PDB file of C-alpha atoms in Angstrom:
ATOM      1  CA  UNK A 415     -30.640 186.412 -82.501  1.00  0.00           C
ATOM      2  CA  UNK A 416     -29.752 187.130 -78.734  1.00  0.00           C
ATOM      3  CA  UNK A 417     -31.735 190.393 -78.377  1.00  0.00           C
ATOM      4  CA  UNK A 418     -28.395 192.197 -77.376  1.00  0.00           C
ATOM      5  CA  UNK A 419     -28.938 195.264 -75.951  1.00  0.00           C
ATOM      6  CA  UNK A 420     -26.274 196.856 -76.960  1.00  0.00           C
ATOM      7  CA  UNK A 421     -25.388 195.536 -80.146  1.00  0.00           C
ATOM      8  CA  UNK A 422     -28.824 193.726 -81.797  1.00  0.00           C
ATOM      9  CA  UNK A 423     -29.761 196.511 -83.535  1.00  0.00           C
ATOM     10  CA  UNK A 424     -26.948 197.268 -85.064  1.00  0.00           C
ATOM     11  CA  UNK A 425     -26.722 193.293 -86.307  1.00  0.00           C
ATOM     12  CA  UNK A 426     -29.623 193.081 -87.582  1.00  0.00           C
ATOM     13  CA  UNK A 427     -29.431 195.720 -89.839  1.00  0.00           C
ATOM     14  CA  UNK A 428     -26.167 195.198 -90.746  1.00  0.00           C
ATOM     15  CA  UNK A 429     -27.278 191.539 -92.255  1.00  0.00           C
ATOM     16  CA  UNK A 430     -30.844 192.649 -93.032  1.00  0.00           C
ATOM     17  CA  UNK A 431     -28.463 195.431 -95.677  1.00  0.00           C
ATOM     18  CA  UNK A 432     -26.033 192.251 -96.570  1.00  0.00           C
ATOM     19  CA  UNK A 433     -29.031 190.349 -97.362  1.00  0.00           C
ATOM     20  CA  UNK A 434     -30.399 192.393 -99.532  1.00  0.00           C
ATOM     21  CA  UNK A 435     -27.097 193.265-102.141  1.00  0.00           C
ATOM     22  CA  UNK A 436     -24.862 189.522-101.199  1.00  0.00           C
ATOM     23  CA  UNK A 437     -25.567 185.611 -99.918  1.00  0.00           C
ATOM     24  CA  UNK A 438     -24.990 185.065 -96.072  1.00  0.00           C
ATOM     25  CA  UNK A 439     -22.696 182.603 -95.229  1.00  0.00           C
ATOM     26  CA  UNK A 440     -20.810 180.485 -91.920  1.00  0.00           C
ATOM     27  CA  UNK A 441     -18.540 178.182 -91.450  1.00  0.00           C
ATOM     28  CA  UNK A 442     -18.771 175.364 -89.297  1.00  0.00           C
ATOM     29  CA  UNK A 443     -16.771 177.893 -86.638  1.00  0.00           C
ATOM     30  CA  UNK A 444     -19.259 180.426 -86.373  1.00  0.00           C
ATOM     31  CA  UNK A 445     -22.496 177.723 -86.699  1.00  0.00           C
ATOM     32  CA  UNK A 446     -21.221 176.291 -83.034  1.00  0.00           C
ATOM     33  CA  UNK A 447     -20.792 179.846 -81.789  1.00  0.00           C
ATOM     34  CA  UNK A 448     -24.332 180.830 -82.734  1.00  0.00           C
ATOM     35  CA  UNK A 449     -25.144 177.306 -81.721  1.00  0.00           C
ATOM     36  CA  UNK A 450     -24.577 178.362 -78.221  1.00  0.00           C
ATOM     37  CA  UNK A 451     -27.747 180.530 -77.949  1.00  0.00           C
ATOM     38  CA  UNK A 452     -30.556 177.704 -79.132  1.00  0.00           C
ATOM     39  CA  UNK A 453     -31.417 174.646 -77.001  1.00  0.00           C
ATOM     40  CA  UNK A 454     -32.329 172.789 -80.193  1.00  0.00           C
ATOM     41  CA  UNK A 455     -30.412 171.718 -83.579  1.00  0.00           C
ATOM     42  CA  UNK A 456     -34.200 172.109 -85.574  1.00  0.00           C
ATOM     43  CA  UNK A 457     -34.432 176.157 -83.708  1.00  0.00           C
ATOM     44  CA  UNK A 458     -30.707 177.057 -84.820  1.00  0.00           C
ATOM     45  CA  UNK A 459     -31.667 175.334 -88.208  1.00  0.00           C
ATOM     46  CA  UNK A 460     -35.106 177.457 -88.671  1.00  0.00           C
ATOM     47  CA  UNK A 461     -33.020 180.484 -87.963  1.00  0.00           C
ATOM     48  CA  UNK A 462     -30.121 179.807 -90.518  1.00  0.00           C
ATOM     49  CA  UNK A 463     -32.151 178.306 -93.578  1.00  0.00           C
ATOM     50  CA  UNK A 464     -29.857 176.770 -95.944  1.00  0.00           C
ATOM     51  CA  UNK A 465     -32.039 178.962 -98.520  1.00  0.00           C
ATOM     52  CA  UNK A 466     -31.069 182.132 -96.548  1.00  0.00           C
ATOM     53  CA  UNK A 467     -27.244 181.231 -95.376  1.00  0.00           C
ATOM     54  CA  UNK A 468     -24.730 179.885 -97.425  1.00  0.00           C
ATOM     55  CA  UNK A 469     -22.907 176.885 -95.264  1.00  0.00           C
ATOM     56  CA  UNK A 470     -18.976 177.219 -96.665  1.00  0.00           C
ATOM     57  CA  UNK A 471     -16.221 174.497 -95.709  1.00  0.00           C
ATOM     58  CA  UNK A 472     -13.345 175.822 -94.170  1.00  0.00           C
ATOM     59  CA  UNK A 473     -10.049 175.911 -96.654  1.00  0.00           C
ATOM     60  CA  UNK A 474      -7.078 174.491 -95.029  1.00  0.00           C
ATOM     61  CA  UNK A 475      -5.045 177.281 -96.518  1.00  0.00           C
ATOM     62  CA  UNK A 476      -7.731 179.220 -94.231  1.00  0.00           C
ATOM     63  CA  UNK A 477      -5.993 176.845 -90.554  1.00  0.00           C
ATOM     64  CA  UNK A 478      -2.336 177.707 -91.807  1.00  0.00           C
ATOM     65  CA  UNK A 479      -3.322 180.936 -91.727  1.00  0.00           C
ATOM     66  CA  UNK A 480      -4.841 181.252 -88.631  1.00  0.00           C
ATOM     67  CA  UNK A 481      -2.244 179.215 -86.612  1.00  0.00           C
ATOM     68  CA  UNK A 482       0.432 181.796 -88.187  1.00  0.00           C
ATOM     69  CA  UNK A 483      -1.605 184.970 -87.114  1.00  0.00           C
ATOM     70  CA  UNK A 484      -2.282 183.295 -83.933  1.00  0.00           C
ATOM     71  CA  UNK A 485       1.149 182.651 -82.594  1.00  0.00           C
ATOM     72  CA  UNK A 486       1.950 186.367 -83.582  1.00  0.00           C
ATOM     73  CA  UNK A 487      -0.714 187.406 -81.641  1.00  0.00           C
ATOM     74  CA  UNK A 488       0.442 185.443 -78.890  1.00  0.00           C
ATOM     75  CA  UNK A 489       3.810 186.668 -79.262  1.00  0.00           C
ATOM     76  CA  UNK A 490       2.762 189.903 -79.170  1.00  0.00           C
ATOM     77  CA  UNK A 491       1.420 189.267 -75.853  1.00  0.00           C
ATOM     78  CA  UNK A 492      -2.551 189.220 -76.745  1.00  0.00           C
ATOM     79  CA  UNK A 493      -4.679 187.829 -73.788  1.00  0.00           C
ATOM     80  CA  UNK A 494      -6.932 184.540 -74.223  1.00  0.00           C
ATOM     81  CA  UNK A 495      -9.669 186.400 -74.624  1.00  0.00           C
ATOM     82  CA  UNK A 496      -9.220 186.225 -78.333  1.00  0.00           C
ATOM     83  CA  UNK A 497      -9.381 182.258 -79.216  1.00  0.00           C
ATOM     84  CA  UNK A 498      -7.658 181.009 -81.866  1.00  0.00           C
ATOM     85  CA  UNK A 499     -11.331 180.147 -83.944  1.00  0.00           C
ATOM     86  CA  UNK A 500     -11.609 183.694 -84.156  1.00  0.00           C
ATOM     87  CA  UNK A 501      -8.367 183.669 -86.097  1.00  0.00           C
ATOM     88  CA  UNK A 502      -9.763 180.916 -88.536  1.00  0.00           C
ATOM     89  CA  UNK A 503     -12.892 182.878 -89.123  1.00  0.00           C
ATOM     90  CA  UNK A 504     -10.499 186.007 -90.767  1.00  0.00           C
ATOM     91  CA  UNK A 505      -8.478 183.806 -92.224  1.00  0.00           C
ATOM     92  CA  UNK A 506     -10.984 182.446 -93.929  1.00  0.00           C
ATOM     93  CA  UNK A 507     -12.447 185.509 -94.793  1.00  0.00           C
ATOM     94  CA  UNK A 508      -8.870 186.317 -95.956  1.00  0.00           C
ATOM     95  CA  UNK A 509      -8.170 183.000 -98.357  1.00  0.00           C
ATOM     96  CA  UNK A 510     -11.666 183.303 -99.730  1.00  0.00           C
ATOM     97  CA  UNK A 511     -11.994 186.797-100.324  1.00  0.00           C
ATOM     98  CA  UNK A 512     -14.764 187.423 -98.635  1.00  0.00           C
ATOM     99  CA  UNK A 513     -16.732 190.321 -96.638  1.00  0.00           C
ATOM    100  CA  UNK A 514     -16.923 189.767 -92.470  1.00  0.00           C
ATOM    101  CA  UNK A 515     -19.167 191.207 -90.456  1.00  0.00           C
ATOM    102  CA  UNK A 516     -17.516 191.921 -87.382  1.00  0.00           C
ATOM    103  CA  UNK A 517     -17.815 194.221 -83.993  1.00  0.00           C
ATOM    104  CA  UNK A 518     -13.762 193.284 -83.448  1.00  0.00           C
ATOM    105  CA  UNK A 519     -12.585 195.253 -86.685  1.00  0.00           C
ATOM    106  CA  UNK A 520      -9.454 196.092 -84.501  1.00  0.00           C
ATOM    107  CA  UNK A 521      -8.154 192.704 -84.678  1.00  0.00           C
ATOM    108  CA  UNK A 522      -9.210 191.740 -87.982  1.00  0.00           C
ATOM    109  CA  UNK A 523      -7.621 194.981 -89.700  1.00  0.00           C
ATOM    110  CA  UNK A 524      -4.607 193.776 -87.258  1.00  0.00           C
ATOM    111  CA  UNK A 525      -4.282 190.652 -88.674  1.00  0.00           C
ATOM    112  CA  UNK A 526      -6.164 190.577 -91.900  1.00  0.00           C
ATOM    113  CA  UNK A 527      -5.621 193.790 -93.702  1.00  0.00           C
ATOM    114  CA  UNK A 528      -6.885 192.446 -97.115  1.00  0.00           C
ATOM    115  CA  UNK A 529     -10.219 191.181 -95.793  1.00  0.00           C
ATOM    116  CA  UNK A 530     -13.240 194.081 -96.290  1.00  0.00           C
ATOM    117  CA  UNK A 531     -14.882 194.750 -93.214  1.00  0.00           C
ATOM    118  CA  UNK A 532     -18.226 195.636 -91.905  1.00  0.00           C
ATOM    119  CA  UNK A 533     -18.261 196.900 -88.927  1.00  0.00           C
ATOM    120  CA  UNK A 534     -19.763 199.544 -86.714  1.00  0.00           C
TER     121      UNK A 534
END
């Protein structure tokens, strides 16, 4: 969506292949990151059809979670760089058994062992 150079291509085949076998989905979480790169709710909407992209709450099994691999994180001495929605996006890959497709598989194996990754 944000013609990255260094990364776009990679994306878009990696959910063009998703697509094809399972159903897309967000969360509210990664909706206002994506958000970021549209001026207008009616563009970010035409890009995410409900049709196309499954729109899952988030558990609240899924926020214990990521507060408690957060603060160990933190403990561990991990910089800010890594906010704590990240952490409630694999945890809620983690309490709902789903697939994330991520280009941070690092952290996610880190913290989420269980969840199945796609990643480069």
């Amino acid at each position: 969506m944000t013609q990255d150079s260094e990364w776009g291509e990679w994306s878009s085949s990696a959910l063009a292949e998703i697509a094809d076998d399972s159903t897309l989905a967000i969360n509210p979480i990664i909706y206002g990151e994506v958000s970021i790169r549209f001026d207008r709710i009616e563009d970010l909407e035409e890009a995410l059809p409900e049709a196309m992209v499954r729109r899952l709450p988030l558990p609240w099994e899924a926020a214990f979670l990521a507060g408690k691999c957060f603060l160990r994180y933190r403990r561990r001495r991990g910089v800010r760089r890594s906010p704590l929605p990240d952490f409630y996006i694999g945890a809620h890959a983690a309490v709902s058994g789903l697939a994330l497709l991520t280009r941070d598989a690092k952290r996610y194996r880190t913290y989420f062992p269980s969840v199945d990754l796609i990643a480069p």
